[in-house]
XYZ file of C-alpha atoms in Angstrom:
554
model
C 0.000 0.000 0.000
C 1.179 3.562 -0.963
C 1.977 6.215 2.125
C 1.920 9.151 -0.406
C 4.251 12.482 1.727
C 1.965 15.271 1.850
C 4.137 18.480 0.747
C 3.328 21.358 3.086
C 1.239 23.956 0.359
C 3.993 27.018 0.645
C 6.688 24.792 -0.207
C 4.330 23.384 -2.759
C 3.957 26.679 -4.101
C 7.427 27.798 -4.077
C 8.431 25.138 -5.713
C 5.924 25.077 -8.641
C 7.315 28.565 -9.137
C 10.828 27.043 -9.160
C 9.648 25.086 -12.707
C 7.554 28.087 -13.975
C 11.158 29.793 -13.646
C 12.797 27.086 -15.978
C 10.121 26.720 -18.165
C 10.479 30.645 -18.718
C 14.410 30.186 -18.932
C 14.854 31.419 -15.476
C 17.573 29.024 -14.955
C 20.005 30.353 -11.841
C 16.939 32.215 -10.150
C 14.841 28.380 -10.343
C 17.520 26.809 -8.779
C 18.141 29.266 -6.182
C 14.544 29.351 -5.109
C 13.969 25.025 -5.016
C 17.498 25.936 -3.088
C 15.644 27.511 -0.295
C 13.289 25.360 -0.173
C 14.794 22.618 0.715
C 17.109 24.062 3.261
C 13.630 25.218 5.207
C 12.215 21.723 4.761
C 15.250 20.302 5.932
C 15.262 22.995 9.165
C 11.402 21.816 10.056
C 12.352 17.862 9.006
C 9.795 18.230 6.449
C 10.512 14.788 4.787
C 8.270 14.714 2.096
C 9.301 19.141 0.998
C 12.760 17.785 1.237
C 12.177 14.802 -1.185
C 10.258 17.153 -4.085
C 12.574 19.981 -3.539
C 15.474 17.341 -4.308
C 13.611 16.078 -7.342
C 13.347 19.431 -8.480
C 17.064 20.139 -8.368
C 17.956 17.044 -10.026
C 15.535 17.683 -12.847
C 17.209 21.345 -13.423
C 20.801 19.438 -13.000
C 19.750 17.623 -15.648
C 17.993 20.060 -18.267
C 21.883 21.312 -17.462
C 23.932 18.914 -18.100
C 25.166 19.022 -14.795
C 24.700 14.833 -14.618
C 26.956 13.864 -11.387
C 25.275 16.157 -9.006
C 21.803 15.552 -11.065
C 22.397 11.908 -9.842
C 23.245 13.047 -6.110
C 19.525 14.522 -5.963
C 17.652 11.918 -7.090
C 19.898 9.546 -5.355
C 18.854 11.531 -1.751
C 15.173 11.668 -3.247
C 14.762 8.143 -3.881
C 15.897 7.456 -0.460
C 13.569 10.127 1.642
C 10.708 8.784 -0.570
C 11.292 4.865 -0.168
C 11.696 6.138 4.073
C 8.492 7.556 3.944
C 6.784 4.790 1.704
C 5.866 7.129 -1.003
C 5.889 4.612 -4.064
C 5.293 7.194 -6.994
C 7.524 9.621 -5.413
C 10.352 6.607 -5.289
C 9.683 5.580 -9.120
C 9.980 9.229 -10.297
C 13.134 9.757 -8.575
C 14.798 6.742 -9.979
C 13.817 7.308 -13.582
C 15.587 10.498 -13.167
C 18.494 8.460 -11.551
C 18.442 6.206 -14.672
C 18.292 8.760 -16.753
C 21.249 11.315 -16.078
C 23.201 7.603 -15.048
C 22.389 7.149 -19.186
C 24.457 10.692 -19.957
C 27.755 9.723 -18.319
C 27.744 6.393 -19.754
C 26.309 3.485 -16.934
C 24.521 2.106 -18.984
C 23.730 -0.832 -16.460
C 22.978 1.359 -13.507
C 20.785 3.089 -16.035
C 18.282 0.150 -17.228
C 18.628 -1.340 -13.072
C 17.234 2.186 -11.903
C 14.885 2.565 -14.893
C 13.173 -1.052 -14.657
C 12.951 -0.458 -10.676
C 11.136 2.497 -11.609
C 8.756 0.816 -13.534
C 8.230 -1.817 -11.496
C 6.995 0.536 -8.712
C 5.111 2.418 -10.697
C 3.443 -0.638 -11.913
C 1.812 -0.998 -8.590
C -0.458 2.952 -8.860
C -2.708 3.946 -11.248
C -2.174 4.149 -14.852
C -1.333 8.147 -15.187
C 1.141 10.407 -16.422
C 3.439 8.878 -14.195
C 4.175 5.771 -16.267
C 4.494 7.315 -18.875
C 7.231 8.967 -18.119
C 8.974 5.897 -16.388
C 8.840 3.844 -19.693
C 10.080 6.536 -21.377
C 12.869 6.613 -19.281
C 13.659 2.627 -19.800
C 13.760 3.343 -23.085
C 16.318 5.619 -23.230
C 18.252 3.726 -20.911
C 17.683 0.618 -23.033
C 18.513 3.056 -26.319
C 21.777 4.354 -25.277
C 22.708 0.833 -24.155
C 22.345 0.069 -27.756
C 19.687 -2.389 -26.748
C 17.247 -1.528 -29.820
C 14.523 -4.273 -29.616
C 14.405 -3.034 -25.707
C 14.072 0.493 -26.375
C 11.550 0.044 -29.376
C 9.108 -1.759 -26.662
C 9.545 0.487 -23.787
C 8.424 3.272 -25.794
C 5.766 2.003 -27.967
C 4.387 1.357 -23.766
C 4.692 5.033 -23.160
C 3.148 5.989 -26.193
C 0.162 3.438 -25.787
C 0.295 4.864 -22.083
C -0.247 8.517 -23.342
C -2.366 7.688 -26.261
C -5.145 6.861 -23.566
C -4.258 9.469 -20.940
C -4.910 12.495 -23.713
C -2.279 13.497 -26.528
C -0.256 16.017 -24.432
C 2.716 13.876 -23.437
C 2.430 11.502 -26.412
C 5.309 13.387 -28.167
C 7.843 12.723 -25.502
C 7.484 8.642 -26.671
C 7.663 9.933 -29.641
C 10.431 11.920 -30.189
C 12.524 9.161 -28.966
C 11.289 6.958 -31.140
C 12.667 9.073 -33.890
C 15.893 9.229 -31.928
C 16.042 5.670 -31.749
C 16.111 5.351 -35.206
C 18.469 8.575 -36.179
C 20.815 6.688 -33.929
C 20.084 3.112 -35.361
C 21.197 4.492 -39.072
C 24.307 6.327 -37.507
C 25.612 3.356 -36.229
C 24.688 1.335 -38.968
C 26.581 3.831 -41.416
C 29.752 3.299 -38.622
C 29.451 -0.146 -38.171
C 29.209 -0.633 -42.054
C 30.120 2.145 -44.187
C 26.317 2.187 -45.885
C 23.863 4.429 -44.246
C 20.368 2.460 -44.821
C 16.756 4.212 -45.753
C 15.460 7.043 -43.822
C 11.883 6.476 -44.878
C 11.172 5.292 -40.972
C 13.082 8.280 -39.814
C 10.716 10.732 -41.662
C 7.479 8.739 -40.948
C 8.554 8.907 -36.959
C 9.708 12.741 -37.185
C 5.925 13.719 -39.377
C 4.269 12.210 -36.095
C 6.288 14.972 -33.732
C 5.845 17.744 -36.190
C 3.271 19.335 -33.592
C 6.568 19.345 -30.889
C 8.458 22.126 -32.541
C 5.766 25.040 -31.552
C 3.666 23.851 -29.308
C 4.994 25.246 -25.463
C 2.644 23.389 -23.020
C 4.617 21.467 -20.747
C 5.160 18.252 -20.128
C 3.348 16.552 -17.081
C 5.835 16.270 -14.264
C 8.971 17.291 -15.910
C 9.850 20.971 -15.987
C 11.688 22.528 -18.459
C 11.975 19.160 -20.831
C 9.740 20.065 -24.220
C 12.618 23.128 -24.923
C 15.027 20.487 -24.785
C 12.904 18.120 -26.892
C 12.358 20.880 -29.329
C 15.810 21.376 -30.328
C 16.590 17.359 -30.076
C 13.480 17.481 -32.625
C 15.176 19.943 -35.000
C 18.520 17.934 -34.970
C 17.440 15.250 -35.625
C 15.162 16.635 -38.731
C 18.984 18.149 -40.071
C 20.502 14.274 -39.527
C 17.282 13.153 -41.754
C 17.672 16.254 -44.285
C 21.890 15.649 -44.155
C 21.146 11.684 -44.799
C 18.680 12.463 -47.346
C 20.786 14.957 -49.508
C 18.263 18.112 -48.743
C 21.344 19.934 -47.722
C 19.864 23.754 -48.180
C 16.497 22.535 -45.845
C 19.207 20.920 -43.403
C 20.703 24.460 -43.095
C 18.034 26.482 -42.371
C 16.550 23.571 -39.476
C 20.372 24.114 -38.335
C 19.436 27.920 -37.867
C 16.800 27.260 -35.677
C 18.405 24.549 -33.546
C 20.082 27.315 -31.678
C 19.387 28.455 -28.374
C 16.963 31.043 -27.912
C 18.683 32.130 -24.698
C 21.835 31.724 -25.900
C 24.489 29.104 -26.322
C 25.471 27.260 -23.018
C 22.662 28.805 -21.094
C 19.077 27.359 -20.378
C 18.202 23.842 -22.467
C 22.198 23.305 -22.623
C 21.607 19.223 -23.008
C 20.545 19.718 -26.352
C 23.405 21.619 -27.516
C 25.708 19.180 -27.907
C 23.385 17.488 -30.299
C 23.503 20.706 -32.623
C 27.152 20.074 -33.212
C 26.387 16.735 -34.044
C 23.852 18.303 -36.503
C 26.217 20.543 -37.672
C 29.015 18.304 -37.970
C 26.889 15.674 -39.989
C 26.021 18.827 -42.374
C 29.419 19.719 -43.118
C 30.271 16.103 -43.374
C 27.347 15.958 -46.172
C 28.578 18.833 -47.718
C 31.956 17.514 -48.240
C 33.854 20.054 -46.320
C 35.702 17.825 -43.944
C 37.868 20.268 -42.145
C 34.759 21.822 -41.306
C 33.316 18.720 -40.178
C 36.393 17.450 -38.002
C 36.316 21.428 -36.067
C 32.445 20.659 -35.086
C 33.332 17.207 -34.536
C 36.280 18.061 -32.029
C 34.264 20.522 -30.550
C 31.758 17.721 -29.423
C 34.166 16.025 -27.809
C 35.937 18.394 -25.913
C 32.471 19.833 -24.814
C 30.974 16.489 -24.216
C 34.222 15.447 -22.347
C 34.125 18.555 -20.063
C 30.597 17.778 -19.096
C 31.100 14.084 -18.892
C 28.391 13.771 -21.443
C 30.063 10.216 -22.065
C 26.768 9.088 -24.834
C 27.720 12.097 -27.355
C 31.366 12.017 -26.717
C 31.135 8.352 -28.265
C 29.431 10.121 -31.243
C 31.783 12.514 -31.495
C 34.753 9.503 -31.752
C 32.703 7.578 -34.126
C 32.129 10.916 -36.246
C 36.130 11.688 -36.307
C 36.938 7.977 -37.034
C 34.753 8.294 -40.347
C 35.980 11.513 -40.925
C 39.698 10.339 -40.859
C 38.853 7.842 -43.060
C 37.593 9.780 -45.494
C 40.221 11.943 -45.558
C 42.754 8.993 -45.892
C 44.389 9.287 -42.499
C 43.991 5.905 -41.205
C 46.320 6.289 -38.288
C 44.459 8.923 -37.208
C 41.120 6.984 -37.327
C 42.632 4.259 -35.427
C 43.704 6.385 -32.326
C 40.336 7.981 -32.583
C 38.560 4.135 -32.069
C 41.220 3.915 -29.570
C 40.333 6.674 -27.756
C 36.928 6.101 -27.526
C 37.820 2.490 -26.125
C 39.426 3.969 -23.434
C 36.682 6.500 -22.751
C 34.939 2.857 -22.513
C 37.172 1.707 -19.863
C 37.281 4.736 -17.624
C 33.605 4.857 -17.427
C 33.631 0.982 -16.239
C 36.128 2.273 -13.480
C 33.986 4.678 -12.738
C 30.687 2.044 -12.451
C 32.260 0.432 -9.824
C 33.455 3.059 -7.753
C 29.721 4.563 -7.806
C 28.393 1.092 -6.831
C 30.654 0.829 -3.934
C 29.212 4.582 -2.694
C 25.568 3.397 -3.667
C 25.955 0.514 -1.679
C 27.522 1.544 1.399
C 25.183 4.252 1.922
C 21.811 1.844 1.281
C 23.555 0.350 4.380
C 24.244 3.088 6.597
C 19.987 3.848 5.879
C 18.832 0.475 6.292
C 20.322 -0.769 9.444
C 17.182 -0.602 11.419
C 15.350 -3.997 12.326
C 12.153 -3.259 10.289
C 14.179 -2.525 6.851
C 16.731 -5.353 7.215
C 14.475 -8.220 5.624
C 13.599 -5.505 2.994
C 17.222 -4.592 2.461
C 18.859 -8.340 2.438
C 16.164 -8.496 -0.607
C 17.008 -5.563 -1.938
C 20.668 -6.322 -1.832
C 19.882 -10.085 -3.723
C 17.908 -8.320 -6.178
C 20.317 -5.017 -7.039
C 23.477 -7.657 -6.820
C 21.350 -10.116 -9.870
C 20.789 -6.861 -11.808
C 24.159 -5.797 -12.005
C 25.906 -9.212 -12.596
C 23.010 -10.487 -15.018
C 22.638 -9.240 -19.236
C 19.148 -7.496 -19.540
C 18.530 -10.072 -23.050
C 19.834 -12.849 -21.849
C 19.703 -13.452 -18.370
C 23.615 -14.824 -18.833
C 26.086 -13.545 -16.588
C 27.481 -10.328 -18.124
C 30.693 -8.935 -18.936
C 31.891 -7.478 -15.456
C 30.660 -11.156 -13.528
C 32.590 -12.824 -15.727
C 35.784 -11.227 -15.683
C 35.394 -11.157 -11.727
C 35.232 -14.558 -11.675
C 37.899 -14.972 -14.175
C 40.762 -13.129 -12.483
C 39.629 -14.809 -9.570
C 40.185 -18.382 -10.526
C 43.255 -17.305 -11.907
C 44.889 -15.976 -8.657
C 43.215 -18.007 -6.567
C 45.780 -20.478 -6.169
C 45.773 -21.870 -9.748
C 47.964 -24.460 -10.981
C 47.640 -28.166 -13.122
C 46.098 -29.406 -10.375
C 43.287 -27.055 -10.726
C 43.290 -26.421 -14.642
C 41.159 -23.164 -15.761
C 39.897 -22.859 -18.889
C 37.851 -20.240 -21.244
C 35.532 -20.729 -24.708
C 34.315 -17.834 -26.686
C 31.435 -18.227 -28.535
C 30.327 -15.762 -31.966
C 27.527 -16.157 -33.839
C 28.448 -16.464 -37.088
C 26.783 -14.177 -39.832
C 25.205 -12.066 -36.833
C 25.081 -8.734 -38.852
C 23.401 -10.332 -41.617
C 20.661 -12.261 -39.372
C 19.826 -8.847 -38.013
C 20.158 -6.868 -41.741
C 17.787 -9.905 -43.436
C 15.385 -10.400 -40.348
C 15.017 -7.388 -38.460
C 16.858 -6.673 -35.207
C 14.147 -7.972 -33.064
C 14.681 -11.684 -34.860
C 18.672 -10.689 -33.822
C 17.771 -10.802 -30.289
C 16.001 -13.284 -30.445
C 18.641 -15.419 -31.991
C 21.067 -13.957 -29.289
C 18.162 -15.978 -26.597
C 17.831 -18.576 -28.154
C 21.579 -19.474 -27.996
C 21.847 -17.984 -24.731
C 19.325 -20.639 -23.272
C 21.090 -23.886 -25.474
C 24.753 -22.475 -23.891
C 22.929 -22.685 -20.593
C 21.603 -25.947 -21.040
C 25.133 -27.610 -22.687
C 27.157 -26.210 -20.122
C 27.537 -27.840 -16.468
C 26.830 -27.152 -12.993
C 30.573 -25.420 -12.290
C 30.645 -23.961 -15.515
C 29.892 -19.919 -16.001
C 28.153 -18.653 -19.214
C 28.210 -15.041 -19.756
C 27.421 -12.710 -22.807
C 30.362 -10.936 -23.749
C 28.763 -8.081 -25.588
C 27.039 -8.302 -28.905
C 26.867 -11.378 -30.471
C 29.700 -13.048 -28.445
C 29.373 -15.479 -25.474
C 32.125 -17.204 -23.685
C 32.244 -20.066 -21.013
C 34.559 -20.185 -17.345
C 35.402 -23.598 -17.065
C 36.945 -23.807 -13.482
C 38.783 -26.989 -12.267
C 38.621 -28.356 -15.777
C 41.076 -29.457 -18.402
C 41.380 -28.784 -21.697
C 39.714 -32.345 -22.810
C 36.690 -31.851 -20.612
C 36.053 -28.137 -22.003
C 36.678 -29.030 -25.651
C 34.033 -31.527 -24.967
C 31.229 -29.416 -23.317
C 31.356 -27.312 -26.381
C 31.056 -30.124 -28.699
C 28.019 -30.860 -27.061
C 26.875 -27.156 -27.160
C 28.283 -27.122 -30.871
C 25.686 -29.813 -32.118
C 22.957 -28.743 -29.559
C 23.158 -25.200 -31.837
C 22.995 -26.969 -35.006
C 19.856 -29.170 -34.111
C 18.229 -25.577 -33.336
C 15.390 -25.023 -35.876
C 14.371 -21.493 -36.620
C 11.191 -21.655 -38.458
C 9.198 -19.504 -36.375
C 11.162 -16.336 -37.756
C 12.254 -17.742 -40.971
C 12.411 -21.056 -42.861
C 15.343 -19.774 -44.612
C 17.274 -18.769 -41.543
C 19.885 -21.141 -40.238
C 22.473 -20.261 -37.626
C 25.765 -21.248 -36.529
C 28.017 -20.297 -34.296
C 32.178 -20.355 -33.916
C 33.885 -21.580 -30.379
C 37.146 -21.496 -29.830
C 38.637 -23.092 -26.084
C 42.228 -22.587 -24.371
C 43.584 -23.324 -21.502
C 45.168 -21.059 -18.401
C 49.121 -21.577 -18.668
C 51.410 -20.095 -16.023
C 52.089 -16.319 -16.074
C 48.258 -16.379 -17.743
C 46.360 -12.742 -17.415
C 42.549 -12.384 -17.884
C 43.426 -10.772 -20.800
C 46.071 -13.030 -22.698
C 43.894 -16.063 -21.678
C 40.910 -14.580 -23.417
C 43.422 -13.456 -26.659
C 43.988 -17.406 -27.254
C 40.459 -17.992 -26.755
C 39.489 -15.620 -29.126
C 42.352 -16.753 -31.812
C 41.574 -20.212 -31.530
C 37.910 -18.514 -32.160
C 39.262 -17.298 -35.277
C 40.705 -20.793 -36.150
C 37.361 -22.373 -36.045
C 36.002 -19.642 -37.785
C 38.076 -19.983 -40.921
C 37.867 -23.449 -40.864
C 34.231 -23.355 -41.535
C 32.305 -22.382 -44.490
C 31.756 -18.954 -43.228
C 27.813 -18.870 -44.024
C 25.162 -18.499 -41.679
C 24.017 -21.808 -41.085
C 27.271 -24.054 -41.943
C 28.478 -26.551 -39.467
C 32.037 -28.315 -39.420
C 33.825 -29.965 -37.094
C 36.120 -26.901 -37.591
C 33.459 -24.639 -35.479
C 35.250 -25.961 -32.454
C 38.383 -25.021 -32.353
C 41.425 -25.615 -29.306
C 44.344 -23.665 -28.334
C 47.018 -26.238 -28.110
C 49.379 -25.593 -24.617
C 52.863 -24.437 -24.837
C 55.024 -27.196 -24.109
């Protein structure tokens, strides 16, 4: 049962004037006022003022780019509401959580907050509310590249708003548009040919009421200016992609800040340099292009606006390649594989915070069943793959440099299978990328099935699995995936095609002494390779070759 706070009505007031004042542009003077507020409700312990005055600041921090202490607010919000029992307060506070955790790059602490959200807001009426927390998961799930996800937790909050009245249907919307400006960018990255744009213009004619309409959305203060100008950018990336270069300049124009550059709605600028970098890039003036490019970066990288510093990189890789200076494209992927890496570092050091505070708040008696099941629940999310339900990544390499210096040695033999998929790009280019993830489960549940008791499956990342094989020699492992090799190729795949056949590529090594994480999984992945070649290469094929060994060093 909810316990909904009751806000006190002058700090009610005052702070409904707080997102008048950012609707208006009144950025500093907003702040400064939900400010006050909450120091008064925090001098009368006025619990539930002090949780919406919070969720006010983070939702300014936000519109502003400011991300890290946008997450500090709703972090403190989430808390006083879940205290006080106040379920929609909770939900709202972690969907901002998820959110601004989506800007600087956690993608997993992202989708945990954002499906947490929804959950709770599962249990209160259907409303604006859920709206909004769908939306949220989706744009969690769409800057985690998780497409299929994104698509359905959108087409929710669009169905959501669709019966609630048309006023907040356009926020669903204008992501949906999004997610496909930024399904065709990466497609152009990932392989050189950027493909039709009719989807992109069907989804932008269905937001064409966003760009002059100024009624606000429910619940979220100053958020349709930003949408406005994400609106206009992304009608220049469909103009740009489309060769309508002159109508691309002029939407450019009007992309820019009414209140100036850097000032209120800040968020969206960095997506007009995109815009404007894709325009020069279409206009063949790549020095032009690199400049707005750069500028992204920087910008992005000064704001730790992690999402459009990856565009940036991906932009400047293309545009090196174009202009023949492959060197210079390769430090650019390299760079943004270490921007990768430093936001992983930085995943785990927020954990460790989240967590230790959750248990400095918990420790009474009547929250420490709740909080052991809590714990359980946050610990699965983070170590689990949102398609799969594998292990992920970070579990797996946990549990890899653990069995390697844990007292390893031939009588305790570790070894390590990677798994691809072979032909994955082409399953999702001929069958949609929904009939990709489903491929992805489908193997996901026969790996889980082949493998044994001791064993650990984990997705990799894409369309790449691998297998911890702890206590267990080379022989034994080789075997297991000979099992999971014909298991896959008994697989029928009718339901989404009665052309499609599928494959898949394993290659297995064994730890030697000296062995890192990382030169353990380099034979895997060679011996990958090995298999790889050896067989036909087709979606489909099968050959003993798909199973490949690393042979020991003698």
């Amino acid at each position: 049962m909810t316990v909904q706070g009751i806000v006190n009505v002058e700090a009610s007031s005052r702070l409904d004037a707080a997102r008048q004042m950012l609707e208006s542009g009144q950025v500093e003077a907003a702040r400064s006022l939900a400010t006050a507020v909450l120091k008064a409700a925090e001098a009368q312990n006025d619990r539930p003022a002090q949780g919406q005055a919070l969720m006010a600041l983070s939702q300014f921090d936000r519109v502003l780019g400011r991300f890290r202490r946008a997450i500090d607010t709703a972090h403190r919000a989430a808390q006083l509401f879940q205290h006080d029992g106040d379920i929609g307060g909770e939900a709202s506070a972690l969907s901002l959580l998820a959110h601004a955790n989506s800007y600087l790059g956690r993608d997993e602490e992202a989708v945990e907050a954002a499906l947490l959200s929804v959950k709770l807001g599962d249990l209160l009426p259907p409303g604006a509310l859920q709206v909004n927390l769908y939306n949220y998961l989706g744009v969690a799930y769409l800057w985690a590249s998780s497409i299929a996800s994104a698509e359905s937790a959108f087409r929710e909050a669009e169905r959501l708003a669709s019966q609630g009245g048309a006023a907040s249907v356009l926020l669903p919307r204008i992501n949906l548009a999004w997610l496909e400006a930024l399904r065709l960018f990466k497609e152009r990255y990932f392989s050189g040919v950027l493909p039709g744009t009719d989807e992109l213009r069907r989804r932008l004619a269905l937001c064409s009421a966003l760009f002059d309409d100024d009624v606000p959305f429910p619940g979220l203060p100053g958020v349709r200016s930003v949408l406005q100008r994400f609106g206009r950018c992304a009608q220049v990336l469909l103009l740009c992609w489309s060769g309508e270069l002159e109508r691309a300049a002029e939407q450019l124009l009007a992309v820019q800040d009414r209140l100036g550059p850097g000032n209120y709605a800040q968020v969206a600028n960095f997506f007009g340099h995109w815009a404007a970098a894709e325009l020069h890039l279409a206009r063949l003036d790549l020095g032009a292009a690199e400049r707005e490019a750069t500028l992204l970066v920087d910008k992005a990288t000064q704001a730790e606006y992690e999402q459009m510093a990856y565009i940036g990189h991906f932009l400047l890789t293309q545009i090196h390649i174009r202009q023949g200076q492959y060197a210079r494209a390769l430090e650019e992927s390299s760079a943004h594989r270490r921007r990768e890496l430093r936001v992983q570092a930085d995943i785990l050091e927020s954990r460790h915070k989240i967590v230790q505070t959750q248990l400095d708040i918990r420790r009474s008696e009547h929250h420490l069943q709740q909080l052991v099941r809590h714990a359980q629940e946050l610990e699965r999310l983070s170590y689990e793959d949102s398609l799969t339900a594998l292990s992920n990544r970070r579990r797996f390499e946990v549990q890899l440099a653990s069995a390697l210096g844990d007292g390893w040695d031939e009588q305790h033999p570790v070894c390590v299978a990677i798994i691809d998929v072979d032909g994955f790009k082409r399953i999702n280019d001929s069958y949609t990328h929904a009939a990709g993830d489903d491929v992805l489960k489908t193997v996901a549940q026969a790996i889980r099935e082949s493998v044994r008791e001791s064993d650990l499956p984990a997705r990799l990342g894409g369309d790449e699995f691998v297998i911890l094989f702890q206590h267990t020699g080379l022989e034994v492992a080789r075997q297991v995936c000979e099992r999971l090799h014909a298991a896959l190729a008994r697989l029928r795949w009718a339901h989404l095609s009665a052309a499609l056949r599928v494959s898949v590529s394993i290659g297995v090594s064994e730890a030697e002494p000296g062995d890192t994480p990382a030169s353990l999984l380099r034979r895997s992945d060679s011996a990958m390779f090995r298999a790889k070649a050896g067989a036909s290469g087709e979606a489909g094929a099968t050959s003993d070759a798909s199973v490949a060994s690393m042979p020991s060093r003698p």
